CSV table of C-alpha atoms in Angstrom, one decimal:
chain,number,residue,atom,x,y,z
A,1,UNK,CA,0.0,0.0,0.0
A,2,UNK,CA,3.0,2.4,0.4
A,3,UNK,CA,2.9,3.2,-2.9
A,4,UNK,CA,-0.3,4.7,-3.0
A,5,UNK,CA,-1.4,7.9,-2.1
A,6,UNK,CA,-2.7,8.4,1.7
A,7,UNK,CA,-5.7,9.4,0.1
A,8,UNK,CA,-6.1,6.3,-1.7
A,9,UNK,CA,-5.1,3.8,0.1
A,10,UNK,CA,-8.5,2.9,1.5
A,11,UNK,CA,-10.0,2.9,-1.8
A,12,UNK,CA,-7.4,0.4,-2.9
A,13,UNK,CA,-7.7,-1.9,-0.3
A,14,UNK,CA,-11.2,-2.0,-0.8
A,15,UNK,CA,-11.1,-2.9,-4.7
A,16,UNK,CA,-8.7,-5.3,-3.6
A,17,UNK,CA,-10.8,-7.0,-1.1
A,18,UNK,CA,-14.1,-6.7,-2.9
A,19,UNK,CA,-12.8,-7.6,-6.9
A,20,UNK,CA,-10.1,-9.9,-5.6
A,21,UNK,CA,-8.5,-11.4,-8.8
A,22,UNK,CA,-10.6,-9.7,-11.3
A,23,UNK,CA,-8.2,-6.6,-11.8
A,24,UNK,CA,-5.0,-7.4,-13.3
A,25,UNK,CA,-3.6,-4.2,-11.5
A,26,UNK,CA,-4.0,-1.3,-9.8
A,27,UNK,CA,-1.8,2.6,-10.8
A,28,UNK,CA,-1.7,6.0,-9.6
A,29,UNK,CA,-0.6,8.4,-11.8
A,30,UNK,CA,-1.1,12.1,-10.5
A,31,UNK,CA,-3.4,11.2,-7.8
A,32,UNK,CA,-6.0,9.3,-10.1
A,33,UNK,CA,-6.7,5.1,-9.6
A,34,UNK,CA,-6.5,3.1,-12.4
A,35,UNK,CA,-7.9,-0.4,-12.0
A,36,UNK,CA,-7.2,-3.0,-14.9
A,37,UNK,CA,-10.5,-5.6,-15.4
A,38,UNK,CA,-10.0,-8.7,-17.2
A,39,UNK,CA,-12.6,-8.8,-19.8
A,40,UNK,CA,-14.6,-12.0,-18.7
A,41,UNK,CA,-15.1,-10.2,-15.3
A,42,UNK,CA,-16.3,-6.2,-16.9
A,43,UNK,CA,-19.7,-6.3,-16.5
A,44,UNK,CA,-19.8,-8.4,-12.9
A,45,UNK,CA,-17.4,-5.8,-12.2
A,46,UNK,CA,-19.5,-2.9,-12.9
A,47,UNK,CA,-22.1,-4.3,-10.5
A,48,UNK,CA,-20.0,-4.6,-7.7
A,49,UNK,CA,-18.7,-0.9,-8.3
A,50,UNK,CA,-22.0,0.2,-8.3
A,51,UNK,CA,-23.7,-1.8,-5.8
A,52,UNK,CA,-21.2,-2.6,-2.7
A,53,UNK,CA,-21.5,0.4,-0.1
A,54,UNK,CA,-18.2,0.5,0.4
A,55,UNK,CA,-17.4,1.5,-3.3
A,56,UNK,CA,-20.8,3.3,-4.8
A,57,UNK,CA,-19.8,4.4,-8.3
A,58,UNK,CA,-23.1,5.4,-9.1
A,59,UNK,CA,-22.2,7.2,-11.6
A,60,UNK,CA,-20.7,7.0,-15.4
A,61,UNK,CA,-19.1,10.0,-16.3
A,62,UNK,CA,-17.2,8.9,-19.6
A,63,UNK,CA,-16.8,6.1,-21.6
A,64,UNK,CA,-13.4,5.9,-24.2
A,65,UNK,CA,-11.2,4.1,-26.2
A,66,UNK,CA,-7.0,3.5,-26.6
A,67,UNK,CA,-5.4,2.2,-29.5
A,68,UNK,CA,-2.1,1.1,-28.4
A,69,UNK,CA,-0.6,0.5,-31.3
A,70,UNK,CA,2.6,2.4,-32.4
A,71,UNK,CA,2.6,3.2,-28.0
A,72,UNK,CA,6.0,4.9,-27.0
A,73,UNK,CA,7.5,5.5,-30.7
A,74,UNK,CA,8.9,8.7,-30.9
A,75,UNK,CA,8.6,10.7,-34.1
A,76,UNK,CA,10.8,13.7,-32.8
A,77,UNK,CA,14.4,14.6,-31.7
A,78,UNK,CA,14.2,15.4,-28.2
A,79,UNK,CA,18.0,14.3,-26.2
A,80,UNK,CA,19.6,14.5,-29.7
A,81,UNK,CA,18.8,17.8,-31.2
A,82,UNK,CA,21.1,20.4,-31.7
A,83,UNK,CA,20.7,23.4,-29.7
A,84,UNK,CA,19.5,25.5,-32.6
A,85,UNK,CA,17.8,25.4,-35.6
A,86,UNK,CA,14.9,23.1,-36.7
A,87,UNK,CA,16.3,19.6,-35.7
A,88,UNK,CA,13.3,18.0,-34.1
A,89,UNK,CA,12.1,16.8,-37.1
A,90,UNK,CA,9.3,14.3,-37.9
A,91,UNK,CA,9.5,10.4,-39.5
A,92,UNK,CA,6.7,11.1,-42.7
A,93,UNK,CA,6.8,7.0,-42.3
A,94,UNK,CA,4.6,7.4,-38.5
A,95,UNK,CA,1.2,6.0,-37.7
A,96,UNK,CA,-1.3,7.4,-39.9
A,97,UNK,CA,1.0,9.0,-42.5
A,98,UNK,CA,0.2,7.2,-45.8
A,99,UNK,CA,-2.7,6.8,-48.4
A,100,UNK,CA,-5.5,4.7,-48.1
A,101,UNK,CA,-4.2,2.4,-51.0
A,102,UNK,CA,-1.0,2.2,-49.5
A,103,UNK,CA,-1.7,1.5,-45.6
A,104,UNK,CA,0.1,-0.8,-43.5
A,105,UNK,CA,-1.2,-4.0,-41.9
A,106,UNK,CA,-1.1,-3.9,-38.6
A,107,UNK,CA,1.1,-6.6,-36.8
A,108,UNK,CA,-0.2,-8.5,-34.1
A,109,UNK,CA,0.2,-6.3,-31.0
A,110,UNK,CA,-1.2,-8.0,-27.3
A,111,UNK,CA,-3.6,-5.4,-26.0
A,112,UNK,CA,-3.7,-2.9,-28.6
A,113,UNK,CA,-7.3,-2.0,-27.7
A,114,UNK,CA,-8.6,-1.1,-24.4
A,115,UNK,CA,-11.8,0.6,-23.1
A,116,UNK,CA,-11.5,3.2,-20.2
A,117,UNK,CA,-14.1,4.4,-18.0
A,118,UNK,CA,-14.5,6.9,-16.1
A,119,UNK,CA,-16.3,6.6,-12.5
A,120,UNK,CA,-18.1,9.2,-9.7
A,121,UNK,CA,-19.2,8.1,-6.7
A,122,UNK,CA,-20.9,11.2,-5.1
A,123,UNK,CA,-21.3,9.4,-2.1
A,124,UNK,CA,-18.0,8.9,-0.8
A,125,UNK,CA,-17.1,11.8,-2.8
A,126,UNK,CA,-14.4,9.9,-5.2
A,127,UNK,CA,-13.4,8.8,-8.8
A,128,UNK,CA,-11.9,5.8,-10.2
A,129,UNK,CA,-10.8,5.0,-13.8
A,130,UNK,CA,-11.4,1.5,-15.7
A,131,UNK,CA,-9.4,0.0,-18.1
A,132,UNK,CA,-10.3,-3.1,-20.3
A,133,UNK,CA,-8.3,-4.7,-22.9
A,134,UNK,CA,-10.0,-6.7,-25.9
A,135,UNK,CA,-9.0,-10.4,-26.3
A,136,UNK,CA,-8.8,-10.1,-30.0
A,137,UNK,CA,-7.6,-6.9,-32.2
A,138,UNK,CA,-8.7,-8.5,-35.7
A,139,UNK,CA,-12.6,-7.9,-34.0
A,140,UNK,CA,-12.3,-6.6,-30.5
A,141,UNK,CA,-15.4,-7.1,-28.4
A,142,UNK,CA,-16.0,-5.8,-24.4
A,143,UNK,CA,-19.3,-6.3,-23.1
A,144,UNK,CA,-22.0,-3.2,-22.8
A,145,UNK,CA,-21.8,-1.9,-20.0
A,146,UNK,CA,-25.7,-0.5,-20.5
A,147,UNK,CA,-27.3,-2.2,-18.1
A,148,UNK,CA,-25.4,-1.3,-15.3
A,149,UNK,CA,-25.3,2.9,-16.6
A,150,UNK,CA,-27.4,3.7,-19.2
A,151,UNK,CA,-25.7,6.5,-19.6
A,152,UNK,CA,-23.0,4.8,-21.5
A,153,UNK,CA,-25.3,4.5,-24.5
A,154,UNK,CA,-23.9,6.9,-26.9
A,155,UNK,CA,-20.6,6.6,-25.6
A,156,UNK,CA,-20.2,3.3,-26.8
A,157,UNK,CA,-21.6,4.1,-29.9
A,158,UNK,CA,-18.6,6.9,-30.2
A,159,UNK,CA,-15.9,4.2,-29.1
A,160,UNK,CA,-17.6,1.6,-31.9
A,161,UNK,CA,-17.8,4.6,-34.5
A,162,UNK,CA,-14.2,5.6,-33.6
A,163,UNK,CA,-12.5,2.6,-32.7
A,164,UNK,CA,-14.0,0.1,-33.7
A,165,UNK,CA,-14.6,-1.7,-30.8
A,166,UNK,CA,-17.9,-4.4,-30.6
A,167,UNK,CA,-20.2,-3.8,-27.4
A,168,UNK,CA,-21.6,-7.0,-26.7
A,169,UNK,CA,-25.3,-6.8,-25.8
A,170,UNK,CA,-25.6,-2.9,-27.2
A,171,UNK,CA,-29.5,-2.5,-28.2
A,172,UNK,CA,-28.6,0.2,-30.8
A,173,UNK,CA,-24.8,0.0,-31.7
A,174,UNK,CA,-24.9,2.4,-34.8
A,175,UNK,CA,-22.4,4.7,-36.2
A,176,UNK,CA,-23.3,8.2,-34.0
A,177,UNK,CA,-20.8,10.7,-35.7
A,178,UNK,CA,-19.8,9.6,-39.4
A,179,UNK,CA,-21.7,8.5,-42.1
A,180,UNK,CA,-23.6,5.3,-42.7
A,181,UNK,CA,-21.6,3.9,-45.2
A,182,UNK,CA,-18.4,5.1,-43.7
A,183,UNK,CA,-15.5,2.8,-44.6
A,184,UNK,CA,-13.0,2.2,-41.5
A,185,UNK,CA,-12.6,4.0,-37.8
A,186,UNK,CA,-10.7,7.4,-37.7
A,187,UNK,CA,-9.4,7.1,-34.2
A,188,UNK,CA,-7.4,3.9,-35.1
A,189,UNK,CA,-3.4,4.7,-35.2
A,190,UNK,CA,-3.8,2.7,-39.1
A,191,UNK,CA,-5.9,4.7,-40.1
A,192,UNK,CA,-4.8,7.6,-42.9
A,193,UNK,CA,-4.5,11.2,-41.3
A,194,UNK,CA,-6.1,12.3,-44.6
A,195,UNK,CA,-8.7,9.9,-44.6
A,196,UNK,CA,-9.5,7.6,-47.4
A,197,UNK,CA,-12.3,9.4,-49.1
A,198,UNK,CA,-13.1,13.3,-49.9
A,199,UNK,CA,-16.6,14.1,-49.1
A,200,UNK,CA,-18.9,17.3,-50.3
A,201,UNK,CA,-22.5,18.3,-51.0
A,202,UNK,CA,-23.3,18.2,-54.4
A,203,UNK,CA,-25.5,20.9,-55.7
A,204,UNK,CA,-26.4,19.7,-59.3
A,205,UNK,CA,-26.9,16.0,-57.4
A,206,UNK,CA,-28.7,17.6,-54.8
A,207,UNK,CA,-26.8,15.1,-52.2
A,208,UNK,CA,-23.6,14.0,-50.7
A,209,UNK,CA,-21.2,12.1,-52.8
A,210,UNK,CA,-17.8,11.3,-52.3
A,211,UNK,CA,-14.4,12.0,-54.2
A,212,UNK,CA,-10.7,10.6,-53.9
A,213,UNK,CA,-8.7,12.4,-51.4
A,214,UNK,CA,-7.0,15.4,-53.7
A,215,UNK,CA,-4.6,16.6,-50.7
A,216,UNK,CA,-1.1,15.4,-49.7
A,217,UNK,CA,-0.6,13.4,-46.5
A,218,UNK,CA,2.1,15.6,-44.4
A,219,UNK,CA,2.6,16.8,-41.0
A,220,UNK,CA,3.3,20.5,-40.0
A,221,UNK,CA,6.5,20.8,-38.1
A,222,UNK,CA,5.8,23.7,-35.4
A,223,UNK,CA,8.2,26.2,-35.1
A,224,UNK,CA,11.0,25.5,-32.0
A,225,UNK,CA,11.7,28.4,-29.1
A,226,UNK,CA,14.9,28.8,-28.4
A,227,UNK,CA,17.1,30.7,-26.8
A,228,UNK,CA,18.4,33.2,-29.6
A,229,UNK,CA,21.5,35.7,-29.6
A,230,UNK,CA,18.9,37.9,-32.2
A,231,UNK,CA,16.6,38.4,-29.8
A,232,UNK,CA,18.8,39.0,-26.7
A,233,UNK,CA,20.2,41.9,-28.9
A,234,UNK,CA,16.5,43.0,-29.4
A,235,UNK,CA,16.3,43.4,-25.9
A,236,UNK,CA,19.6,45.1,-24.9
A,237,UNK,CA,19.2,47.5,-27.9
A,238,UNK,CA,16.0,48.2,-26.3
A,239,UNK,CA,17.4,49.2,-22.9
A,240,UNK,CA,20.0,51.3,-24.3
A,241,UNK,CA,17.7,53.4,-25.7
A,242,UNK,CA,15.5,53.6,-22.9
């Protein structure tokens, strides 16, 4: 317990008395509980967050999604730049930087998709974050969590839309924010940054249609601070003639 927080540590011991063996691991980071759930145990889990007294998560505040893949690459110089000039530049060959025609296969990767929720319980005055990992990345499926909060309807629709992650036992799971015949899920790290398809209302057609992608996958490289003898002069000049 000593490597929790003092104001956490009762929480913890709790989880770890009441759910036992079905977290794979507890973490602080920054003063906020993360508790890992093996998938067969999610929605008994759930339950037992909402229901046991001594835990009374009554509330879902936010349902999301993490694709892992590509986790900890670095794209940009950081301990080997130079100390001027525009060093930290970017790999054009990073997640998400190719056409459509042209995009990778992802290679198998344990855990590369996890849903995270995000608890309240007003009682006890307290949060607690939930992570889930899908057994299988070719079609990952968690189950619904909407019998437990129904609040986590249309976020699970946004995480399905997004990521492409199957809620078992969903009574509606629809796209909620692109189109019906929408090809792929825009928050997955192999997905393109510039989409696969160029979409437009047609005014002779009267409706949607859709058009190759015209523009050119790139990254912007933002402009570096640094310290600069240019405008150290700027300043002294400035006191001089003050």
């Amino acid at each position: 317990m000593n490597q929790f927080s003092a104001p956490n540590q009762k929480l913890v011991q709790s989880l770890k008395d009441i759910l036992g063996d079905k977290l794979t691991g507890i973490q602080e980071h920054r003063g906020q509980l993360t508790a890992v759930v093996r998938v067969d145990y999610w929605l008994d889990v759930a339950y037992q967050l909402r229901d046991e007294p001594e835990l009374a998560f009554e509330q879902l505040m936010d349902l999301t999604a993490v694709d892992f893949l590509g986790f900890g690459d670095d794209e940009w110089e950081t301990a080997e730049a130079t100390g001027s000039g525009f060093s930290r530049g970017v790999d054009a060959l990073g997640p998400g930087r190719f056409s459509w025609e042209e995009r990778p296969e992802a290679e198998e990767f344990e855990n590369r998709f996890a849903v995270v929720v995000h608890l309240l319980s007003q009682q006890h005055n307290r949060r607690l974050r939930l992570r889930c990992f899908a057994p299988d990345d070719e079609l990952p499926v968690v189950p619904s969590l909407i019998e437990v909060w129904n609040s986590v309807n249309w976020y699970e629709r946004e995480a399905f839309d997004l990521f492409g992650i199957v809620f078992e036992g969903h009574p509606d799971l629809r796209r909620i924010l692109t189109d019906y015949g929408f090809i792929g899920h825009p928050f997955r790290k192999d997905f393109p940054l510039i989409g696969n398809v160029s979409v437009r209302y047609d005014e002779e057609k009267g409706r949607v249609v859709y058009e190759p992608v015209e523009i050119e996958p790139r990254v912007l490289v933002p402009r570096v601070v640094r310290r600069d003898s240019r405008y150290v002069d700027e300043k002294l000049e400035g006191r001089e003639a003050s």
